[in-house]
Coordinates of N, CA, C and O in Angstrom, one line a residue:
M1 N 113.5 109.2 -11.0 CA 114.8 109.5 -10.6 C 114.9 109.8 -9.1 O 115.7 109.3 -8.4
A2 N 113.9 110.6 -8.6 CA 113.9 111.0 -7.2 C 113.6 109.7 -6.3 O 114.2 109.6 -5.3
D3 N 112.8 108.8 -6.9 CA 112.4 107.6 -6.1 C 113.7 106.7 -6.0 O 113.9 106.2 -4.9
N4 N 114.5 106.6 -7.1 CA 115.7 105.8 -7.0 C 116.7 106.4 -6.0 O 117.3 105.7 -5.3
K5 N 116.7 107.7 -5.9 CA 117.6 108.4 -5.0 C 117.2 108.1 -3.6 O 118.0 107.9 -2.7
R6 N 115.9 108.2 -3.3 CA 115.3 108.0 -2.0 C 115.4 106.5 -1.5 O 115.6 106.2 -0.4
R7 N 115.2 105.6 -2.4 CA 115.0 104.2 -2.1 C 116.3 103.4 -2.1 O 116.3 102.3 -1.8
G8 N 117.4 104.0 -2.6 CA 118.7 103.3 -2.5 C 119.0 102.7 -3.9 O 118.3 102.8 -4.9
E9 N 120.1 101.9 -3.9 CA 120.6 101.3 -5.1 C 119.7 100.1 -5.5 O 119.8 99.7 -6.6
D10 N 119.0 99.5 -4.6 CA 118.2 98.3 -4.9 C 117.1 98.7 -5.9 O 116.7 97.8 -6.6
A11 N 116.7 99.9 -6.0 CA 115.6 100.3 -6.9 C 116.1 100.2 -8.3 O 115.4 100.0 -9.3
D12 N 117.4 100.4 -8.5 CA 118.0 100.3 -9.9 C 118.2 98.9 -10.4 O 118.4 98.7 -11.6
D13 N 118.2 97.9 -9.5 CA 118.5 96.6 -9.9 C 117.2 95.9 -10.4 O 116.3 95.6 -9.7
E14 N 117.2 95.8 -11.8 CA 116.0 95.3 -12.4 C 116.2 93.8 -12.8 O 115.3 93.3 -13.5
R15 N 117.2 93.2 -12.4 CA 117.4 91.8 -12.8 C 116.5 90.9 -12.0 O 116.2 91.2 -10.8
L16 N 116.1 89.8 -12.6 CA 115.3 88.8 -11.9 C 116.2 87.9 -11.1 O 117.4 87.9 -11.3
D17 N 115.7 87.2 -10.1 CA 116.5 86.4 -9.2 C 117.2 85.3 -10.0 O 118.3 84.9 -9.7
G18 N 116.6 84.8 -11.0 CA 117.2 83.6 -11.7 C 118.2 84.0 -12.8 O 118.9 83.2 -13.4
E19 N 118.3 85.3 -13.1 CA 119.2 85.7 -14.2 C 120.6 85.8 -13.7 O 120.9 86.0 -12.6
L20 N 121.5 85.5 -14.7 CA 122.9 85.6 -14.4 C 123.4 87.0 -14.5 O 122.9 87.8 -15.2
D21 N 124.5 87.4 -13.7 CA 125.0 88.7 -13.8 C 126.0 88.7 -15.0 O 126.1 87.8 -15.8
A22 N 126.6 89.9 -15.2 CA 127.5 90.1 -16.4 C 128.6 89.1 -16.5 O 129.0 88.7 -17.6
A23 N 129.1 88.6 -15.4 CA 130.2 87.6 -15.4 C 129.7 86.2 -15.6 O 130.4 85.3 -15.9
G24 N 128.4 86.0 -15.4 CA 127.8 84.7 -15.7 C 127.9 83.8 -14.4 O 127.6 82.6 -14.5
D25 N 128.2 84.3 -13.3 CA 128.3 83.5 -12.1 C 127.4 84.1 -11.0 O 127.8 84.7 -10.1
A26 N 126.1 83.9 -11.2 CA 125.1 84.5 -10.2 C 125.3 84.0 -8.8 O 125.0 84.7 -7.9
G27 N 125.7 82.7 -8.6 CA 125.8 82.2 -7.3 C 127.2 82.1 -6.8 O 127.4 81.5 -5.8
A28 N 128.1 82.8 -7.4 CA 129.5 82.7 -6.9 C 129.7 83.2 -5.5 O 130.4 82.7 -4.7
D29 N 129.1 84.4 -5.2 CA 129.2 85.0 -3.9 C 128.6 84.1 -2.9 O 129.1 83.9 -1.8
D30 N 127.4 83.5 -3.2 CA 126.7 82.6 -2.3 C 127.6 81.3 -2.0 O 127.7 80.9 -0.9
E31 N 128.2 80.8 -3.0 CA 129.1 79.6 -2.9 C 130.3 79.9 -2.0 O 130.6 79.2 -1.1
S32 N 130.9 81.1 -2.2 CA 132.1 81.4 -1.4 C 131.7 81.7 0.1 O 132.4 81.4 1.0
A33 N 130.5 82.3 0.3 CA 130.1 82.5 1.6 C 129.7 81.2 2.3 O 130.0 81.0 3.5
S34 N 129.2 80.2 1.6 CA 128.8 79.0 2.2 C 130.1 78.1 2.5 O 130.0 77.3 3.4
R35 N 131.1 78.4 1.8 CA 132.4 77.6 2.1 C 133.2 78.3 3.2 O 134.3 77.9 3.5
G36 N 132.7 79.4 3.7 CA 133.5 80.1 4.8 C 134.3 81.2 4.3 O 135.1 81.8 5.1
E37 N 134.3 81.4 3.0 CA 135.1 82.5 2.5 C 134.2 83.8 2.5 O 133.1 83.7 2.2
G38 N 134.8 84.9 2.9 CA 134.0 86.1 2.9 C 134.9 87.3 3.2 O 135.9 87.4 2.6
A39 N 134.4 88.1 4.0 CA 135.2 89.3 4.3 C 136.5 89.0 4.9 O 137.5 89.7 4.7
S40 N 136.6 88.0 5.7 CA 137.8 87.7 6.4 C 138.9 87.2 5.4 O 140.1 87.5 5.5
S41 N 138.5 86.5 4.3 CA 139.5 86.0 3.4 C 139.9 87.2 2.5 O 141.1 87.2 2.1
S42 N 139.0 88.1 2.2 CA 139.5 89.3 1.4 C 140.4 90.2 2.2 O 141.3 90.8 1.7
R43 N 140.1 90.2 3.5 CA 141.0 91.1 4.4 C 142.4 90.4 4.4 O 143.4 91.1 4.4
A44 N 142.4 89.1 4.5 CA 143.7 88.4 4.6 C 144.5 88.6 3.3 O 145.7 88.7 3.3
E45 N 143.8 88.6 2.2 CA 144.4 88.7 0.9 C 145.0 90.1 0.8 O 146.1 90.3 0.2
S46 N 144.3 91.1 1.3 CA 144.8 92.5 1.1 C 145.9 92.9 2.0 O 146.5 93.9 1.9
G47 N 146.1 92.0 3.1 CA 147.2 92.3 4.0 C 146.8 93.2 5.1 O 147.6 93.6 5.9
D48 N 145.5 93.6 5.2 CA 145.1 94.4 6.4 C 145.0 93.5 7.6 O 144.7 92.4 7.6
R49 N 145.4 94.1 8.7 CA 145.3 93.4 10.0 C 144.4 94.2 10.9 O 144.3 95.4 10.8
P50 N 143.8 93.5 11.8 CA 142.9 94.3 12.8 C 143.8 95.3 13.6 O 144.9 94.9 14.0
K51 N 143.3 96.5 13.7 CA 144.0 97.5 14.5 C 143.9 97.2 16.0 O 142.8 96.9 16.5
S52 N 145.0 97.4 16.6 CA 145.0 97.2 18.1 C 145.5 98.5 18.7 O 146.4 99.2 18.2
R53 N 144.8 98.9 19.8 CA 145.2 100.2 20.4 C 146.5 100.0 21.2 O 146.6 99.0 21.9
T54 N 147.3 100.9 21.2 CA 148.5 100.9 22.0 C 148.3 101.7 23.3 O 147.2 102.3 23.4
Q55 N 149.2 101.8 24.2 CA 149.1 102.5 25.4 C 148.8 104.0 25.2 O 148.0 104.6 25.9
G56 N 149.3 104.6 24.2 CA 149.1 106.0 23.9 C 147.8 106.3 23.2 O 147.5 107.5 23.1
D57 N 147.1 105.3 22.7 CA 145.8 105.6 22.0 C 144.6 105.6 22.9 O 143.5 105.6 22.4
K58 N 144.7 105.6 24.2 CA 143.6 105.6 25.1 C 142.8 106.9 24.9 O 143.3 108.0 24.8
V59 N 141.4 106.7 24.8 CA 140.6 107.8 24.6 C 139.8 108.0 25.9 O 139.2 107.1 26.5
G60 N 139.7 109.3 26.3 CA 139.0 109.6 27.5 C 137.4 109.5 27.3 O 137.0 109.3 26.2
P61 N 136.7 109.7 28.4 CA 135.2 109.7 28.3 C 134.7 110.7 27.4 O 133.7 110.5 26.7
I62 N 135.3 111.9 27.4 CA 134.8 113.0 26.5 C 135.0 112.6 25.0 O 134.1 112.8 24.2
G63 N 136.1 112.0 24.7 CA 136.4 111.6 23.4 C 135.5 110.5 22.9 O 135.0 110.5 21.8
R64 N 135.1 109.6 23.9 CA 134.2 108.5 23.5 C 132.8 109.1 23.2 O 132.1 108.6 22.3
V65 N 132.4 110.0 24.0 CA 131.1 110.7 23.8 C 131.0 111.4 22.5 O 130.1 111.3 21.7
A66 N 132.1 112.1 22.2 CA 132.2 112.9 21.0 C 132.1 111.9 19.8 O 131.4 112.2 18.8
R67 N 132.9 110.8 19.8 CA 132.8 109.8 18.8 C 131.4 109.2 18.6 O 130.9 109.0 17.5
F68 N 130.8 108.9 19.8 CA 129.4 108.4 19.7 C 128.5 109.4 19.0 O 127.7 109.0 18.2
V69 N 128.6 110.7 19.3 CA 127.7 111.7 18.7 C 128.0 111.8 17.2 O 127.0 111.8 16.4
R70 N 129.3 111.7 16.8 CA 129.6 111.7 15.4 C 129.0 110.5 14.7 O 128.5 110.7 13.6
E71 N 129.1 109.4 15.3 CA 128.5 108.2 14.7 C 127.0 108.2 14.6 O 126.4 107.8 13.6
V72 N 126.4 108.8 15.6 CA 124.9 108.9 15.6 C 124.5 109.8 14.4 O 123.6 109.5 13.7
V73 N 125.2 110.9 14.3 CA 124.9 111.9 13.2 C 125.1 111.2 11.9 O 124.3 111.4 10.9
A74 N 126.2 110.5 11.7 CA 126.4 109.8 10.5 C 125.3 108.8 10.1 O 124.9 108.6 9.0
E75 N 124.9 108.0 11.1 CA 123.8 107.1 10.9 C 122.5 107.8 10.6 O 121.7 107.3 9.7
L76 N 122.2 108.9 11.2 CA 121.0 109.6 10.9 C 121.0 110.2 9.5 O 119.9 110.4 8.9
R77 N 122.1 110.5 9.0 CA 122.2 110.9 7.6 C 121.8 109.8 6.6 O 121.4 110.1 5.5
K78 N 122.0 108.6 7.0 CA 121.7 107.5 6.1 C 120.2 107.1 6.1 O 119.7 106.4 5.3
V79 N 119.5 107.7 7.1 CA 118.0 107.3 7.2 C 117.2 107.9 6.1 O 117.5 109.0 5.6
I80 N 116.3 107.1 5.6 CA 115.4 107.6 4.5 C 114.2 108.1 5.2 O 113.4 107.4 5.8
W81 N 114.1 109.5 5.3 CA 113.1 110.1 6.0 C 111.8 110.2 5.2 O 111.9 110.5 4.0
P82 N 110.6 109.9 5.7 CA 109.4 109.9 4.9 C 109.0 111.4 4.6 O 109.3 112.3 5.3
T83 N 108.3 111.5 3.5 CA 107.8 112.8 3.1 C 106.6 113.1 4.0 O 106.1 112.3 4.8
R84 N 106.1 114.3 3.9 CA 104.9 114.7 4.8 C 103.7 113.8 4.4 O 103.0 113.4 5.3
K85 N 103.5 113.6 3.2 CA 102.3 112.8 2.7 C 102.5 111.3 3.3 O 101.5 110.8 3.8
E86 N 103.7 110.8 3.2 CA 103.9 109.4 3.7 C 103.7 109.4 5.2 O 103.1 108.5 5.8
L87 N 104.2 110.4 5.9 CA 104.1 110.5 7.3 C 102.6 110.5 7.8 O 102.2 109.8 8.7
L88 N 101.8 111.4 7.1 CA 100.4 111.5 7.4 C 99.7 110.2 7.2 O 98.8 109.7 7.9
T89 N 100.1 109.5 6.1 CA 99.4 108.2 5.7 C 99.8 107.2 6.8 O 98.9 106.5 7.3
Y90 N 101.0 107.1 7.2 CA 101.5 106.1 8.2 C 100.8 106.4 9.5 O 100.3 105.4 10.2
A91 N 100.8 107.6 9.9 CA 100.2 108.0 11.2 C 98.7 107.7 11.2 O 98.2 107.1 12.2
S92 N 98.0 108.0 10.1 CA 96.5 107.7 10.1 C 96.3 106.2 10.1 O 95.3 105.7 10.8
V93 N 97.1 105.4 9.4 CA 96.9 103.9 9.5 C 97.1 103.4 10.9 O 96.4 102.6 11.4
V94 N 98.1 103.9 11.6 CA 98.4 103.5 13.0 C 97.2 103.9 13.9 O 96.8 103.1 14.7
I95 N 96.7 105.1 13.7 CA 95.6 105.6 14.6 C 94.4 104.7 14.3 O 93.7 104.3 15.3
V96 N 94.1 104.4 13.1 CA 92.9 103.6 12.8 C 93.1 102.2 13.3 O 92.1 101.6 13.9
F97 N 94.2 101.6 13.2 CA 94.5 100.3 13.7 C 94.3 100.2 15.2 O 93.7 99.3 15.7
V98 N 94.9 101.2 15.9 CA 94.8 101.2 17.3 C 93.4 101.4 17.8 O 92.9 100.8 18.7
A99 N 92.6 102.3 17.1 CA 91.2 102.4 17.4 C 90.4 101.2 17.2 O 89.5 100.8 18.1
V100 N 90.7 100.4 16.1 CA 90.0 99.1 15.9 C 90.3 98.1 17.0 O 89.5 97.4 17.5
M101 N 91.6 98.0 17.3 CA 92.0 97.1 18.4 C 91.4 97.5 19.7 O 91.0 96.6 20.5
L102 N 91.4 98.8 20.0 CA 90.8 99.3 21.2 C 89.3 98.8 21.3 O 88.8 98.4 22.4
A103 N 88.6 99.0 20.2 CA 87.2 98.6 20.2 C 87.0 97.1 20.4 O 86.1 96.6 21.1
I104 N 87.9 96.3 19.8 CA 87.8 94.8 20.0 C 88.1 94.4 21.4 O 87.3 93.7 22.0
V105 N 89.1 95.0 22.0 CA 89.4 94.7 23.4 C 88.4 95.1 24.3 O 88.0 94.4 25.3
A106 N 87.8 96.3 24.1 CA 86.8 96.8 25.0 C 85.5 96.0 24.9 O 84.9 95.7 25.9
G107 N 85.2 95.5 23.6 CA 84.0 94.7 23.4 C 84.2 93.3 24.1 O 83.3 92.8 24.8
L108 N 85.4 92.7 24.0 CA 85.7 91.5 24.7 C 85.6 91.6 26.2 O 85.1 90.8 26.9
D109 N 86.2 92.7 26.7 CA 86.1 93.0 28.2 C 84.7 93.1 28.7 O 84.4 92.5 29.7
L110 N 83.9 93.8 27.9 CA 82.5 94.0 28.3 C 81.8 92.6 28.3 O 81.0 92.3 29.2
A111 N 82.0 91.8 27.2 CA 81.4 90.5 27.1 C 81.8 89.6 28.2 O 80.9 88.9 28.8
F112 N 83.1 89.5 28.5 CA 83.5 88.6 29.6 C 83.0 89.1 31.0 O 82.7 88.3 31.8
A113 N 82.9 90.4 31.2 CA 82.4 90.9 32.5 C 80.9 90.5 32.6 O 80.5 90.1 33.7
E114 N 80.2 90.7 31.6 CA 78.8 90.3 31.6 C 78.6 88.8 31.8 O 77.8 88.3 32.5
G115 N 79.5 88.0 31.1 CA 79.5 86.6 31.3 C 79.8 86.1 32.7 O 79.1 85.2 33.2
V116 N 80.8 86.8 33.3 CA 81.1 86.4 34.7 C 80.0 86.7 35.6 O 79.6 86.0 36.5
L117 N 79.3 87.9 35.4 CA 78.2 88.3 36.3 C 77.0 87.3 36.0 O 76.3 87.0 37.0
W118 N 76.8 86.9 34.8 CA 75.7 85.9 34.5 C 76.0 84.6 35.2 O 75.1 84.0 35.7
V119 N 77.3 84.1 35.1 CA 77.6 82.8 35.7 C 77.5 82.8 37.2 O 76.9 82.0 37.9
F120 N 78.2 83.8 37.8 CA 78.3 83.9 39.3 C 77.2 84.7 40.0 O 77.1 84.7 41.2
G121 N 76.4 85.4 39.2 CA 75.4 86.2 39.8 C 75.8 87.6 40.3 O 77.0 87.8 40.5
D122 N 74.9 88.4 40.5 CA 75.2 89.8 41.0 C 75.1 89.8 42.5 O 74.1 89.5 43.1
P123 N 76.2 90.1 43.2 CA 76.2 90.0 44.7 C 75.4 91.1 45.4 O 75.1 91.0 46.6
S124 N 74.9 92.1 44.7 CA 74.2 93.2 45.4 C 72.7 93.0 45.4 O 72.0 92.2 45.1

């Protein structure tokens, strides 16, 4: 249950890709999207119109910064934060990968430096 809560609603979806949904129209959303129907058609049906600001709705720079901070906080609440165990695992994988890549690059650098000295000779 905790895993479903952490991983979102997709974890609850156990249907296979080929199965039909309850209404029996698995591809209906895909068909309407491919025909150009989508969010814009549902908005037109509901009667909503895009909001336009009037002269009195101007927001100053402090208001824009405050709205930005509120939106950042709202987005950070949606983030799935890793547990301590996951964080340590991810960090160790990254450190090991970087160490391996560092060894490969250092080895190639040494090999090419020796090769250049062998081909062109040592000037000293």
